[in-house]
XYZ file of C-alpha atoms in Angstrom:
332
model
C 166.951 -220.879 -87.656
C 167.944 -217.713 -89.529
C 165.630 -214.679 -89.298
C 166.292 -212.386 -92.279
C 164.297 -209.221 -92.989
C 164.102 -208.510 -96.703
C 162.225 -205.598 -98.226
C 162.333 -203.305 -101.230
C 162.958 -204.082 -104.887
C 163.325 -207.767 -105.769
C 166.870 -207.365 -107.091
C 167.906 -205.493 -103.940
C 166.488 -208.202 -101.679
C 168.369 -210.902 -103.548
C 171.629 -208.967 -103.598
C 171.432 -208.209 -99.875
C 170.756 -211.800 -98.830
C 173.189 -213.365 -101.296
C 176.003 -211.070 -100.199
C 175.210 -211.734 -96.549
C 175.365 -215.514 -96.981
C 178.505 -215.258 -99.115
C 180.342 -213.008 -96.639
C 179.163 -214.637 -93.401
C 178.690 -218.297 -94.365
C 180.901 -218.711 -97.464
C 177.812 -219.849 -99.365
C 178.230 -221.426 -102.793
C 175.701 -223.229 -104.988
C 175.900 -226.988 -104.299
C 176.824 -229.215 -107.217
C 173.905 -231.079 -108.779
C 173.673 -233.862 -111.364
C 173.395 -233.201 -115.090
C 169.835 -234.524 -114.950
C 168.869 -232.009 -112.265
C 170.676 -229.172 -114.022
C 168.915 -229.811 -117.341
C 165.553 -230.102 -115.576
C 166.227 -226.939 -113.581
C 167.253 -224.890 -116.596
C 164.065 -225.822 -118.468
C 161.993 -225.031 -115.383
C 163.786 -221.685 -115.051
C 162.335 -220.691 -118.410
C 158.860 -221.564 -117.077
C 159.513 -219.487 -113.947
C 160.321 -216.458 -116.106
C 156.785 -216.613 -117.483
C 155.030 -217.480 -114.219
C 156.842 -215.155 -111.828
C 159.127 -212.659 -113.610
C 159.660 -210.526 -110.472
C 161.426 -213.310 -108.589
C 163.828 -213.766 -111.513
C 165.207 -210.347 -110.561
C 165.723 -211.554 -106.996
C 167.560 -214.648 -108.241
C 169.776 -212.413 -110.383
C 170.570 -210.189 -107.420
C 171.319 -213.180 -105.184
C 173.618 -214.636 -107.870
C 175.576 -211.368 -108.013
C 175.843 -211.433 -104.210
C 177.402 -214.917 -104.238
C 179.467 -214.190 -107.370
C 177.838 -216.856 -109.540
C 175.452 -217.236 -112.497
C 171.714 -216.640 -112.146
C 170.806 -219.521 -114.493
C 172.865 -221.939 -112.417
C 171.228 -220.678 -109.233
C 167.750 -220.860 -110.735
C 168.337 -224.407 -111.985
C 169.465 -225.475 -108.511
C 166.424 -223.925 -106.826
C 163.944 -225.445 -109.270
C 165.376 -228.958 -108.921
C 165.051 -229.063 -105.112
C 162.472 -231.548 -103.894
C 161.729 -232.873 -107.378
C 163.785 -236.062 -107.653
C 164.029 -236.998 -103.978
C 161.124 -235.461 -102.042
C 161.668 -236.412 -98.400
C 159.694 -233.819 -96.432
C 156.620 -235.075 -94.574
C 154.254 -232.554 -92.968
C 150.975 -232.092 -91.099
C 148.747 -229.019 -91.485
C 145.257 -228.031 -90.373
C 142.944 -225.005 -90.449
C 139.926 -224.434 -88.191
C 137.266 -221.749 -88.613
C 135.594 -220.416 -85.479
C 132.652 -218.022 -85.631
C 134.973 -215.001 -85.494
C 138.453 -216.281 -86.300
C 140.480 -218.717 -88.381
C 143.277 -220.686 -86.694
C 146.003 -222.607 -88.530
C 148.598 -225.098 -87.337
C 151.550 -226.500 -89.256
C 154.347 -229.028 -88.537
C 157.209 -229.230 -91.025
C 158.852 -232.664 -90.879
C 162.284 -233.189 -92.395
C 165.704 -234.729 -91.772
C 167.134 -233.324 -88.552
C 170.285 -232.287 -90.454
C 168.175 -229.700 -92.297
C 167.673 -227.699 -89.091
C 170.858 -225.767 -89.849
C 169.369 -224.532 -93.156
C 166.000 -223.401 -91.830
C 164.906 -219.793 -91.853
C 161.896 -217.706 -90.976
C 161.810 -214.537 -93.038
C 159.994 -211.247 -93.096
C 159.634 -210.521 -96.802
C 158.125 -207.263 -98.017
C 158.670 -206.767 -101.762
C 157.815 -203.393 -103.232
C 154.202 -203.245 -104.508
C 153.420 -206.741 -103.129
C 151.916 -208.059 -99.898
C 154.336 -208.502 -97.001
C 154.482 -211.767 -95.073
C 156.197 -214.046 -92.580
C 157.256 -217.375 -94.050
C 159.384 -220.414 -93.283
C 161.617 -222.541 -95.479
C 164.707 -224.726 -95.577
C 165.910 -223.076 -98.778
C 166.586 -219.409 -99.509
C 164.228 -217.485 -101.834
C 161.585 -220.252 -102.035
C 159.005 -220.758 -99.243
C 157.285 -223.761 -97.636
C 154.573 -221.934 -95.699
C 153.602 -218.445 -94.622
C 151.040 -215.858 -93.555
C 150.657 -212.515 -95.290
C 149.426 -209.114 -94.158
C 145.916 -209.808 -95.492
C 145.432 -212.757 -93.149
C 146.013 -215.380 -95.839
C 147.890 -218.560 -94.948
C 149.313 -221.283 -97.177
C 151.299 -224.413 -96.314
C 152.342 -227.325 -98.507
C 152.952 -231.016 -97.947
C 154.743 -233.454 -100.230
C 152.897 -236.222 -102.045
C 154.829 -239.047 -103.713
C 153.453 -238.449 -107.189
C 153.603 -240.673 -110.259
C 155.036 -238.022 -112.611
C 157.216 -234.922 -112.681
C 157.469 -232.265 -115.363
C 159.511 -229.153 -115.969
C 157.581 -226.354 -114.335
C 157.122 -224.442 -111.092
C 158.210 -226.012 -107.810
C 156.125 -225.649 -104.679
C 158.635 -223.170 -103.206
C 157.647 -220.576 -105.783
C 153.937 -221.464 -105.771
C 153.779 -220.732 -102.038
C 155.725 -217.532 -102.377
C 153.707 -216.121 -105.263
C 150.462 -216.836 -103.399
C 151.720 -214.920 -100.357
C 152.812 -211.943 -102.445
C 149.880 -211.698 -104.857
C 146.761 -213.090 -103.146
C 144.571 -211.679 -100.385
C 142.116 -214.554 -99.949
C 141.680 -218.283 -100.435
C 139.689 -217.910 -103.657
C 142.522 -216.010 -105.350
C 145.122 -218.482 -104.078
C 143.193 -221.487 -105.383
C 142.852 -219.887 -108.815
C 146.568 -219.129 -108.952
C 147.553 -222.711 -108.125
C 145.059 -224.149 -110.596
C 146.640 -222.136 -113.412
C 150.244 -223.019 -112.529
C 152.268 -225.615 -114.416
C 153.486 -227.507 -111.351
C 156.544 -229.731 -111.441
C 155.572 -232.205 -108.692
C 152.658 -233.540 -106.652
C 151.763 -231.613 -103.493
C 148.930 -230.687 -101.189
C 148.415 -226.981 -100.537
C 146.272 -226.033 -97.533
C 144.970 -222.464 -97.785
C 143.015 -220.437 -95.234
C 142.019 -216.800 -94.859
C 140.694 -214.547 -92.125
C 137.152 -214.798 -93.566
C 137.014 -218.492 -92.718
C 137.409 -219.793 -96.260
C 139.547 -222.929 -96.003
C 140.487 -225.386 -98.743
C 143.038 -227.916 -99.903
C 144.357 -227.976 -103.455
C 145.511 -231.460 -104.405
C 147.935 -230.671 -107.202
C 149.925 -232.835 -109.615
C 151.335 -232.417 -113.137
C 148.388 -234.417 -114.505
C 145.504 -232.771 -112.648
C 144.387 -230.405 -109.899
C 141.386 -230.826 -107.562
C 140.070 -228.515 -104.827
C 138.904 -230.209 -101.635
C 136.619 -228.400 -99.179
C 135.647 -229.304 -95.598
C 133.159 -232.087 -95.116
C 129.595 -231.129 -94.154
C 129.363 -229.868 -90.563
C 133.169 -229.878 -90.211
C 134.652 -226.400 -89.627
C 138.162 -227.696 -90.321
C 140.370 -229.269 -92.968
C 143.769 -231.000 -92.764
C 146.526 -232.644 -94.800
C 149.458 -234.975 -94.395
C 151.226 -236.713 -97.296
C 148.669 -238.361 -99.544
C 145.858 -237.359 -101.858
C 142.393 -238.031 -100.442
C 140.055 -237.395 -103.390
C 139.219 -240.285 -105.721
C 140.138 -238.146 -108.723
C 143.707 -237.600 -107.496
C 144.536 -240.978 -105.959
C 145.701 -242.460 -109.318
C 148.490 -239.843 -109.276
C 149.685 -240.790 -105.769
C 152.405 -243.454 -105.716
C 152.156 -243.959 -101.943
C 155.142 -245.391 -100.111
C 154.995 -242.926 -97.214
C 154.151 -245.458 -94.517
C 157.572 -244.908 -92.942
C 156.569 -241.352 -92.019
C 153.255 -242.437 -90.456
C 151.319 -240.249 -92.889
C 148.039 -242.129 -92.467
C 148.437 -242.254 -88.690
C 149.032 -238.489 -88.589
C 146.025 -237.903 -90.862
C 143.775 -240.060 -88.706
C 145.164 -238.445 -85.577
C 144.206 -235.007 -86.858
C 140.797 -236.323 -87.880
C 140.051 -237.731 -84.433
C 141.375 -234.748 -82.474
C 139.740 -232.035 -84.592
C 136.368 -233.796 -84.366
C 136.396 -233.184 -80.598
C 137.168 -229.446 -80.793
C 134.292 -226.991 -80.462
C 136.402 -223.843 -80.648
C 140.061 -223.522 -81.609
C 142.635 -221.149 -80.140
C 146.425 -220.963 -80.321
C 146.949 -223.004 -77.163
C 144.764 -225.814 -78.467
C 146.554 -225.680 -81.819
C 149.920 -226.072 -80.057
C 148.558 -229.031 -78.107
C 147.446 -230.739 -81.328
C 150.762 -230.213 -83.117
C 152.668 -231.555 -80.086
C 150.512 -234.682 -79.851
C 152.512 -237.871 -80.478
C 149.945 -238.886 -83.124
C 150.816 -235.778 -85.163
C 154.370 -234.733 -84.261
C 157.057 -236.907 -85.863
C 160.196 -237.961 -83.999
C 161.766 -240.866 -85.916
C 165.107 -241.305 -84.187
C 166.282 -244.212 -86.353
C 165.669 -242.239 -89.543
C 166.923 -239.004 -87.896
C 163.739 -237.405 -89.111
C 160.967 -235.400 -87.497
C 159.334 -232.039 -86.906
C 161.922 -229.263 -87.255
C 159.574 -226.292 -86.989
C 155.972 -225.655 -86.086
C 153.727 -222.617 -86.598
C 150.338 -221.607 -85.197
C 148.449 -218.427 -86.065
C 145.220 -216.522 -85.628
C 144.691 -215.068 -89.098
C 142.237 -212.398 -87.964
C 144.641 -210.928 -85.419
C 147.827 -211.776 -87.359
C 149.026 -213.432 -84.148
C 151.810 -215.843 -85.136
C 153.843 -218.142 -82.879
C 156.598 -220.531 -83.911
C 158.562 -223.392 -82.363
C 161.945 -223.763 -84.034
C 162.418 -227.406 -83.093
C 160.189 -230.292 -82.010
C 157.128 -228.474 -80.634
C 155.822 -228.585 -77.087
C 153.093 -226.477 -75.545
C 155.698 -224.187 -73.995
C 158.464 -223.648 -76.581
C 156.655 -221.375 -79.041
C 157.742 -217.750 -79.381
C 155.682 -214.846 -80.674
C 156.518 -213.568 -84.166
C 156.474 -209.738 -84.153
C 158.303 -208.735 -87.350
C 155.211 -208.490 -89.551
C 153.558 -206.187 -87.022
C 156.784 -204.166 -86.868
C 156.855 -203.811 -90.648
C 153.186 -202.841 -91.000
C 153.657 -200.076 -88.414
C 156.953 -198.946 -89.955
C 155.978 -198.552 -93.576
């Protein structure tokens, strides 16, 4: 897993990281089909309206790798649209005085070599720690305000040119300080695919946004349940017509039910308990035949900004403390 530290103007961050990958890893933009390129170019125009700052970062990155920003943007905005394979498990638990989150990211084992955990601190935005298997876009993260967001794929019935989850997650981390703001941002976005977004903040406000091109519904915890969780299907009646299903191979329902049963027994959550849950065989994927499973795992106390990460299949003992956000907040 790479561990870049990017801060400053958006263009500068892109240029720095693009040049680094070009010089050290001979990075070039992978070839994509005409269908994906056309879709990506149309979505790039939507991204200019939704998130103009990150366009500058894409331009800087393109200069760093000696290529065209439109081509780079089209590639980024086509990822995960036509062949969404990631399968994930996420939960949030609110104690009386703290909010704890846990997240497993499940993907093809071959993607381990592309994973990164980044400190990103854009000028005049919130700084944050976030994980991804693609540069610039994010899959989950925690920002300096104690706001967490993590996505999971849903096999939706439609796609449309628009904003991919990578940029939804990132904009939330940079612009929002609480769950209410994050939910509003996602509801207003023209999303390209179906996803669940689990959002939690240090005040104990936790929610799931079930999002698809056709509709968007906010799901809150059930009565007397101080927790909420997602895997890879929509749970509300309103959103189920937009869920194609077909995720049995990744044990999505088993993972969902596993989280449901385990969380119902927890009176108070801490980081050690969160690690135990994410390592449980009912939640952690290890599909050897498909060469697919959990490739990173994150737990955090949002009130203390205590973050720990396992950069492979998680166990109770292979998490390491994340200190870069604390370093940045003291440095600036």
